PDB file of C-alpha atoms in Angstrom:
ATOM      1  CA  UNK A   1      15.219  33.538  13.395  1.00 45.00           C
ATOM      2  CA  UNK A   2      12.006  34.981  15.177  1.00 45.00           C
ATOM      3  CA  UNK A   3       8.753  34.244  12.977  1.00 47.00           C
ATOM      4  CA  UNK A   4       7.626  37.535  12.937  1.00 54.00           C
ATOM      5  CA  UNK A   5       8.674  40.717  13.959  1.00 75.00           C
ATOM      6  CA  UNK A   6       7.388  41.497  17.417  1.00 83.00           C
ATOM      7  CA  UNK A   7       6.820  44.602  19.598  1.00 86.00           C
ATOM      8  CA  UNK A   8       9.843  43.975  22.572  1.00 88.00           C
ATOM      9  CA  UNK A   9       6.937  44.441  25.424  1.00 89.00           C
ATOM     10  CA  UNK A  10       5.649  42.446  28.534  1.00 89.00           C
ATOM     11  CA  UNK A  11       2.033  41.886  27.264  1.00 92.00           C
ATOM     12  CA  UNK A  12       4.081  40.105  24.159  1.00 92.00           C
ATOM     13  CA  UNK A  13       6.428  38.502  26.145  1.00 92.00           C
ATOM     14  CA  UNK A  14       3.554  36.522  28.108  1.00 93.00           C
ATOM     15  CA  UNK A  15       1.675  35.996  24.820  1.00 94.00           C
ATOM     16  CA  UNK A  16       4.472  34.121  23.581  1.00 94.00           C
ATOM     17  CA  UNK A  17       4.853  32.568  26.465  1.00 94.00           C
ATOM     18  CA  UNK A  18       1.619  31.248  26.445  1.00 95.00           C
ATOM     19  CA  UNK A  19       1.895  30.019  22.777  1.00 94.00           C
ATOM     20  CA  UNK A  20       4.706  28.152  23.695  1.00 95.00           C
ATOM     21  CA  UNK A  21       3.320  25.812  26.250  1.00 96.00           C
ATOM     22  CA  UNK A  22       0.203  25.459  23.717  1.00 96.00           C
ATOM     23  CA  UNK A  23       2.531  24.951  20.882  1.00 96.00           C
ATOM     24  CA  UNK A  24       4.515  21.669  23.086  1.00 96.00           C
ATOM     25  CA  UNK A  25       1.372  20.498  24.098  1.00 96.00           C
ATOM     26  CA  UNK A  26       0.047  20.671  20.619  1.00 95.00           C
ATOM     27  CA  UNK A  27       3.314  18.926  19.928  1.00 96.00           C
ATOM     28  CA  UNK A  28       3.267  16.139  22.168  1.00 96.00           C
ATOM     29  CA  UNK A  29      -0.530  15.233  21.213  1.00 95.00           C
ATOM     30  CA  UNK A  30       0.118  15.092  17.902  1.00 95.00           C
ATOM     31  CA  UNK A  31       3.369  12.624  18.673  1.00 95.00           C
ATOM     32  CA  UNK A  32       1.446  10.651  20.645  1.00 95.00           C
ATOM     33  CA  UNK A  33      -1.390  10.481  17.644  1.00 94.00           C
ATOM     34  CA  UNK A  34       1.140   9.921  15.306  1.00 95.00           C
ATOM     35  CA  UNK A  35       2.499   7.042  17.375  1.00 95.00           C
ATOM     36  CA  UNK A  36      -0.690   5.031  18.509  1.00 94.00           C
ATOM     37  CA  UNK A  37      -1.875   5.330  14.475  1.00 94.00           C
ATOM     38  CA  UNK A  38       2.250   3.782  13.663  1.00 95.00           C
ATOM     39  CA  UNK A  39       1.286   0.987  16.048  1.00 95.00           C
ATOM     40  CA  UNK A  40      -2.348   0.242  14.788  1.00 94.00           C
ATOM     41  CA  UNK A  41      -0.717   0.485  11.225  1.00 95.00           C
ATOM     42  CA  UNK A  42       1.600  -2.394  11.914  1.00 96.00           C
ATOM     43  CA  UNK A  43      -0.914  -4.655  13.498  1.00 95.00           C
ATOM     44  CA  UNK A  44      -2.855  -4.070  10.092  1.00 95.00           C
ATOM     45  CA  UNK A  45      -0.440  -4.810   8.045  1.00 95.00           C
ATOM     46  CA  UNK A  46       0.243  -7.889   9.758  1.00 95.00           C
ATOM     47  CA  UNK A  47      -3.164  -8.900   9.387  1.00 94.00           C
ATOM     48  CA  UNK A  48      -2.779  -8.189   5.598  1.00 94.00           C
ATOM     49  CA  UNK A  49       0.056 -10.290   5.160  1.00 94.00           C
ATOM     50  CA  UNK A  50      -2.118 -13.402   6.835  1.00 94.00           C
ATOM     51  CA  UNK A  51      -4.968 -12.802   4.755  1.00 92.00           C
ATOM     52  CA  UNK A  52      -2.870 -12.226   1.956  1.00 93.00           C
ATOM     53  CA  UNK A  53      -1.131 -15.633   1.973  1.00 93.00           C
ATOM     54  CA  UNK A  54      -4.326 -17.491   3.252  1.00 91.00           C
ATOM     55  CA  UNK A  55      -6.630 -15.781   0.320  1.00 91.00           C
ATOM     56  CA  UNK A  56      -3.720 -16.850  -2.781  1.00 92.00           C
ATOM     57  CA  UNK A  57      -2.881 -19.886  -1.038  1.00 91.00           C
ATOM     58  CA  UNK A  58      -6.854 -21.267  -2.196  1.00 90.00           C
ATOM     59  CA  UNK A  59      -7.397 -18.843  -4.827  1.00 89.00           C
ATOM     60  CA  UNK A  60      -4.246 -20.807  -6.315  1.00 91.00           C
ATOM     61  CA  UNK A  61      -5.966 -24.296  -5.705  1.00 88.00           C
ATOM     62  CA  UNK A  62      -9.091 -22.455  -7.377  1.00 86.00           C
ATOM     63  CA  UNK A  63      -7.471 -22.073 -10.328  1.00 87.00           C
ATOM     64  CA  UNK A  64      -6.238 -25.266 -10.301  1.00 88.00           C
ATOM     65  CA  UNK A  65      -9.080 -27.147  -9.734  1.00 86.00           C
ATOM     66  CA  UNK A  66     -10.706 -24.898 -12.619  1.00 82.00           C
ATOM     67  CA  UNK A  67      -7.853 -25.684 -14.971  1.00 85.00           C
ATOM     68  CA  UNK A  68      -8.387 -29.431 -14.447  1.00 83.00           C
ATOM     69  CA  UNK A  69     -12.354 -29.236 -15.011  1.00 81.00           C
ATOM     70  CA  UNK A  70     -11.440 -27.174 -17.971  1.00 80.00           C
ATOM     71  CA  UNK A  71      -9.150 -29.945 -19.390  1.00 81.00           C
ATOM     72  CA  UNK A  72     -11.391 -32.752 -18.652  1.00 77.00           C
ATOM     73  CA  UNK A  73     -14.925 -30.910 -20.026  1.00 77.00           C
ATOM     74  CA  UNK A  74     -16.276 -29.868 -22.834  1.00 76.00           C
ATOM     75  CA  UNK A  75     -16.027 -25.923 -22.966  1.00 77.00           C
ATOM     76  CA  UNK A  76     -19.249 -24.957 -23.527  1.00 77.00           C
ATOM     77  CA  UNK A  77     -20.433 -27.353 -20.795  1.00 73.00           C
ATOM     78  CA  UNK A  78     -18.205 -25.660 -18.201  1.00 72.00           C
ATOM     79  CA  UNK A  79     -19.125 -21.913 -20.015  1.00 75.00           C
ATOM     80  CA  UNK A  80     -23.071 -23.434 -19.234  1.00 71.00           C
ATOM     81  CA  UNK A  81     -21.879 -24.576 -15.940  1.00 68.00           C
ATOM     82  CA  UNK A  82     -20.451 -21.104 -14.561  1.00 71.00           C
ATOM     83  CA  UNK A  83     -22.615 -18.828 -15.816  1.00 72.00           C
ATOM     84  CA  UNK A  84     -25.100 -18.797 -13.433  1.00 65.00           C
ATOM     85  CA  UNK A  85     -23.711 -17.418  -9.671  1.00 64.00           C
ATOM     86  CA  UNK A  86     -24.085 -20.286  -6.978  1.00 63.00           C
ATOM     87  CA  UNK A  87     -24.773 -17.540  -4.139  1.00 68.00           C
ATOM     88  CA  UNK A  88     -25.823 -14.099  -4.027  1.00 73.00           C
ATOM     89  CA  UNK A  89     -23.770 -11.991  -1.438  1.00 78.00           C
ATOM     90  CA  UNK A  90     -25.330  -9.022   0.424  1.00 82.00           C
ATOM     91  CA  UNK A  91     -22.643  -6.559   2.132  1.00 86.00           C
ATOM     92  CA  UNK A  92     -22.884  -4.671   5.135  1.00 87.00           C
ATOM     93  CA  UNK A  93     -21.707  -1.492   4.956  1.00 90.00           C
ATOM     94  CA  UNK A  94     -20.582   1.358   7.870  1.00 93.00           C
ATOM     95  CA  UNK A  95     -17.786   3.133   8.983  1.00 93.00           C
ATOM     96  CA  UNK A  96     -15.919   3.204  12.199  1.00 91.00           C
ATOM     97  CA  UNK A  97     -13.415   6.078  13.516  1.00 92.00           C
ATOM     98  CA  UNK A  98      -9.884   4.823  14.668  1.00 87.00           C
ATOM     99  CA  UNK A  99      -7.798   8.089  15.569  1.00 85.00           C
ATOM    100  CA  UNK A 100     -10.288  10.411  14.498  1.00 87.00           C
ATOM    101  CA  UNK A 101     -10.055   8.726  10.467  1.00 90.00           C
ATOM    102  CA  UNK A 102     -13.262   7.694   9.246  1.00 93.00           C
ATOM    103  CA  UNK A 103     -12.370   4.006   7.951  1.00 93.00           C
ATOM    104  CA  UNK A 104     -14.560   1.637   6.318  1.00 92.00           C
ATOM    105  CA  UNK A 105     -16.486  -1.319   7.591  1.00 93.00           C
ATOM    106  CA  UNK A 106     -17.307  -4.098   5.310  1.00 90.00           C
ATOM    107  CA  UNK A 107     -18.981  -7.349   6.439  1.00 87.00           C
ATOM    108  CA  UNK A 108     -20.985 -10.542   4.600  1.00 83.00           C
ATOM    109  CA  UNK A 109     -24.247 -10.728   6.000  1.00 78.00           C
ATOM    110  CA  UNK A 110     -24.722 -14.844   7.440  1.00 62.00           C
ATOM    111  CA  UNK A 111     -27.462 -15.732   5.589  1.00 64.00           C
ATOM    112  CA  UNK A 112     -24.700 -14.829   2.244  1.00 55.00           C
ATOM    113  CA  UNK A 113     -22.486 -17.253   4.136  1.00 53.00           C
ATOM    114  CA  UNK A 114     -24.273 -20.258   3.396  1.00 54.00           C
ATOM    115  CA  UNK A 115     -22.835 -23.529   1.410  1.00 53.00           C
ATOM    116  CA  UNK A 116     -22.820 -22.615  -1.963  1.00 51.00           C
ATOM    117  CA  UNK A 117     -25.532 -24.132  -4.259  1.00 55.00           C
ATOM    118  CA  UNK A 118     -24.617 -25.633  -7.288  1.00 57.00           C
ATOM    119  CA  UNK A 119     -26.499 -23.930 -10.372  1.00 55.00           C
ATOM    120  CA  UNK A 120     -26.022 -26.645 -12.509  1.00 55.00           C
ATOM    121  CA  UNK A 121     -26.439 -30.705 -13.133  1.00 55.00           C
ATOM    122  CA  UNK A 122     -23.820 -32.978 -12.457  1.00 56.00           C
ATOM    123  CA  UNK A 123     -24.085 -35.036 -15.309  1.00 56.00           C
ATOM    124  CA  UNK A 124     -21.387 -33.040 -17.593  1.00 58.00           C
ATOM    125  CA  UNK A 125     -19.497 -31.461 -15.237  1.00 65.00           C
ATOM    126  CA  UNK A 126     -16.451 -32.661 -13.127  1.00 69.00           C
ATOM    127  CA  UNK A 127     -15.884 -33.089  -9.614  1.00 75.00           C
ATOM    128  CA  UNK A 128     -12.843 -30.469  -9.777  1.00 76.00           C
ATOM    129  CA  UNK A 129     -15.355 -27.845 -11.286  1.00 76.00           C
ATOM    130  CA  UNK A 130     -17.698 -28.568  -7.736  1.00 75.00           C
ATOM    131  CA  UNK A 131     -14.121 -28.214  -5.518  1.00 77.00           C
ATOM    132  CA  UNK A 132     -13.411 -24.935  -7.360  1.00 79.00           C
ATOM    133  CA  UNK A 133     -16.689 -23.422  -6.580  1.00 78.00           C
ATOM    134  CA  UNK A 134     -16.495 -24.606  -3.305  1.00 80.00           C
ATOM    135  CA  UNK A 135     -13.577 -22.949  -2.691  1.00 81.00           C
ATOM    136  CA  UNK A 136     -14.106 -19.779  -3.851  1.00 80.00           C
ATOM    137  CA  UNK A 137     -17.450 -19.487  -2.142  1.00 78.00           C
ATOM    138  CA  UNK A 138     -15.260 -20.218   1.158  1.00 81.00           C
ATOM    139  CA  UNK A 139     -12.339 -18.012   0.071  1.00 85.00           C
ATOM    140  CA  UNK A 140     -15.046 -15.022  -0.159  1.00 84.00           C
ATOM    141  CA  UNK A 141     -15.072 -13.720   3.525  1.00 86.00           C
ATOM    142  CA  UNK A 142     -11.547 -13.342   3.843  1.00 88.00           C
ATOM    143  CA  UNK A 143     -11.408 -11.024   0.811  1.00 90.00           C
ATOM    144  CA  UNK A 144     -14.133  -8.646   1.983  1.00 91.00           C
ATOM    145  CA  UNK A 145     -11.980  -8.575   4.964  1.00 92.00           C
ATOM    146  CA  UNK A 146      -8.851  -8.042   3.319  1.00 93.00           C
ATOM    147  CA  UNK A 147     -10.185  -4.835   1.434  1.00 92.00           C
ATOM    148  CA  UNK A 148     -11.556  -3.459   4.196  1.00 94.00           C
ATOM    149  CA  UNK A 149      -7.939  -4.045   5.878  1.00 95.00           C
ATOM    150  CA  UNK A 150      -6.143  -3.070   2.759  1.00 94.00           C
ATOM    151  CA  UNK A 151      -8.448   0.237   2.313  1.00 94.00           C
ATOM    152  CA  UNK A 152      -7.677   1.324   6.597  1.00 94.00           C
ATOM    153  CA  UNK A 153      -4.395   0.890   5.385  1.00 95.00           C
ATOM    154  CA  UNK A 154      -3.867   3.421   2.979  1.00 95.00           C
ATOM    155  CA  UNK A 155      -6.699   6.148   4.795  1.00 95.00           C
ATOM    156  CA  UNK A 156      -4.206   5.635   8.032  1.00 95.00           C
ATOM    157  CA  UNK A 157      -1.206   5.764   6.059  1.00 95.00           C
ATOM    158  CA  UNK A 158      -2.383   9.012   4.381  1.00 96.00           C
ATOM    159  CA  UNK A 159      -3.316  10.372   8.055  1.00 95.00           C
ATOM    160  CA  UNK A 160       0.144   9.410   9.396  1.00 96.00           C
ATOM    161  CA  UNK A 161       1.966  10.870   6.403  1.00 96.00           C
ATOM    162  CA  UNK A 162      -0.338  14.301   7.651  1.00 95.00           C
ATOM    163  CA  UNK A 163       0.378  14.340  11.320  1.00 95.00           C
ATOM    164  CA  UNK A 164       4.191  13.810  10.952  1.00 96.00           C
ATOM    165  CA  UNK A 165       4.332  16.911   8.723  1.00 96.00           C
ATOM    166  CA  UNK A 166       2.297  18.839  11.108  1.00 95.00           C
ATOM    167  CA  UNK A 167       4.813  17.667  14.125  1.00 96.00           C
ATOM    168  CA  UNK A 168       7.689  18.217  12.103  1.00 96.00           C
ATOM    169  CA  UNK A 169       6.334  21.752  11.403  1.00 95.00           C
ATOM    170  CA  UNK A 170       5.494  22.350  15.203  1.00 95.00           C
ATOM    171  CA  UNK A 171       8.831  20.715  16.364  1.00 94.00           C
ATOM    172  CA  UNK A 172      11.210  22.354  13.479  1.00 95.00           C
ATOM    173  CA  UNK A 173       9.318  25.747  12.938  1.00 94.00           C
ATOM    174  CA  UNK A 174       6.923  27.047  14.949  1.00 94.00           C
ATOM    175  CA  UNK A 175       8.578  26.615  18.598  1.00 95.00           C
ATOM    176  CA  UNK A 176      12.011  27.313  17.766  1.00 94.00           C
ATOM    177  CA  UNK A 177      10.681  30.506  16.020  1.00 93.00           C
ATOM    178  CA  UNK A 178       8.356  31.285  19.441  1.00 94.00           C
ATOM    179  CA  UNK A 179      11.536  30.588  21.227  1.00 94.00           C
ATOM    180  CA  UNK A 180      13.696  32.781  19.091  1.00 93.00           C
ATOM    181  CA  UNK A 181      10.836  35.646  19.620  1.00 94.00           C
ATOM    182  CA  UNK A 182      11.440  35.311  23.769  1.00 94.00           C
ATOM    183  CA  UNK A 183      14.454  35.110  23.612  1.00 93.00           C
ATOM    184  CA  UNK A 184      14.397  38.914  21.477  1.00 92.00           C
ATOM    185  CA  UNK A 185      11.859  40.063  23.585  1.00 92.00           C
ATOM    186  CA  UNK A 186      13.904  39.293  26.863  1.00 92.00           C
ATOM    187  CA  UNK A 187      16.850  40.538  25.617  1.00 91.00           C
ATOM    188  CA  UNK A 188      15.281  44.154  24.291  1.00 89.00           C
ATOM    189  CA  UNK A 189      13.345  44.490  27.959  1.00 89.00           C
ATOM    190  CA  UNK A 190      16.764  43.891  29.288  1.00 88.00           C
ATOM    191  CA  UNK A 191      18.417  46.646  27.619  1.00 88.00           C
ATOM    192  CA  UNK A 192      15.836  48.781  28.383  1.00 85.00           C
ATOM    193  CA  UNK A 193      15.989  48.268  31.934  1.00 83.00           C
ATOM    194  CA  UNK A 194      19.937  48.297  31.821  1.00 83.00           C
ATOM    195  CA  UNK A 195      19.363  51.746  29.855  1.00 78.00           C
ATOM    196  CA  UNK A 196      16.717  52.697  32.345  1.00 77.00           C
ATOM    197  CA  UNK A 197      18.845  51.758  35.477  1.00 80.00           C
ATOM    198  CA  UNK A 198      21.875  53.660  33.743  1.00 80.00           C
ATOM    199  CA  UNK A 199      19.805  57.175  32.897  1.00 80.00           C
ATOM    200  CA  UNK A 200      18.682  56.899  36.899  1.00 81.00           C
ATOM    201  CA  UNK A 201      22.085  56.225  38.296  1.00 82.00           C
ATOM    202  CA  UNK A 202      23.521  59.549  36.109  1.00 81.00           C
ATOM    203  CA  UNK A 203      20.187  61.895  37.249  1.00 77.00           C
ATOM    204  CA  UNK A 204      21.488  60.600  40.703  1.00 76.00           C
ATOM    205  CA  UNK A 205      24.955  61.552  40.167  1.00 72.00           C
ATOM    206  CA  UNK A 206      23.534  64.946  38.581  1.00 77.00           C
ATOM    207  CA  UNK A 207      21.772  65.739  41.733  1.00 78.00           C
ATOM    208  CA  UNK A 208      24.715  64.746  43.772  1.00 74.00           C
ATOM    209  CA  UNK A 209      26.921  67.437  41.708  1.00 75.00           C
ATOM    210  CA  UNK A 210      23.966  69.850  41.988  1.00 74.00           C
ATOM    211  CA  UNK A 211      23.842  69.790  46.191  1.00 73.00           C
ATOM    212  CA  UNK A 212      27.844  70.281  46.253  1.00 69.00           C
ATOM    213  CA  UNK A 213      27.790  73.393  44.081  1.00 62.00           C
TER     214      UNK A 213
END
């Protein structure tokens, strides 16, 4: 079915014509967008799995070490022990464009990267409450990284979901419909010129019958 209803002329003809070949170029850019985004998606993801694993794997020992410190302390030792940070972390900030999406960039600046400093004596606390800390404080880069990963993620998987419905639109819609309007066009300028060629050959055969009489 033609999209709109269109005047059966030449200009219109090469209009739609020209629409077309923008309309598949449009097409294949936006396949070859979707595509390339698909491909940087997966390598994300893959890198979120890592990171995943890696940051739960000593986020778990974290917690166990902290479990033990809290079984062998006194609890308001440990509450006196933690309260205070051991670092303060500064973040850099920014963006960076991958396939024309604005994603974030999120990084620890080094002099946050330092060993951690322990805010607090050693005299009543436990060596599984310094191993905890420890390990936290070294767990910390790889979960800025991960929400910076995790965050790309969803703005690419958000941009992907966009493009496909804009290809499927182009590739589903809009050319078959241009194609269905040539198609009309061509046939109408054909039976005009069939109509045309038919009203000359019967003046002919008029003037023929005119010269015998």
């Amino acid at each position: 079915m033609a999209l709109a209803q269109v005047n059966p002329t030449r200009m219109e003809l090469t209009r739609q014509k020209k629409r077309l070949v923008t309309a598949k170029r449009g097409h294949k850019l936006l396949k070859d967008k979707r595509d390339e985004m698909v491909r940087q998606f997966i390598a994300l993801i893959r890198r979120n799995r890592q990171l995943r694993k890696e940051a739960e794997r000593e986020l778990t020992l974290a917690l166990h070490e902290f479990a033990f410190a809290r079984a062998v302390m006194d609890p308001e030792a440990l509450e006196a022990a933690v309260l205070y940070p051991a670092r303060v972390v500064r973040l850099i900030l920014g963006q960076k464009n991958v396939m024309s999406v604005k994603v974030p960039v999120i990084r620890v600046r080094e002099d946050s990267l330092a060993e951690a400093e322990q805010s607090y004596g050693f005299a009543e606390t436990s060596a599984q409450l310094d191993g905890a800390i420890q390990t936290m404080a070294g767990v910390l880069p790889r979960l800025v990284e991960l929400a910076e990963i995790e965050s790309t993620c969803n703005l690419l998987a958000d941009e992907i979901e966009k493009t496909r419905r804009r290809v499927n639109a182009l590739e589903y819609v809009m050319i078959p419909g241009i194609e269905e309007n040539i198609r009309f066009i061509t046939m109408k300028l054909e039976e005009s010129e069939r109509g045309a060629l038919t009203r000359l050959m019967k003046v002919k055969d008029m003037m023929l019958e005119a010269q015998k009489l």
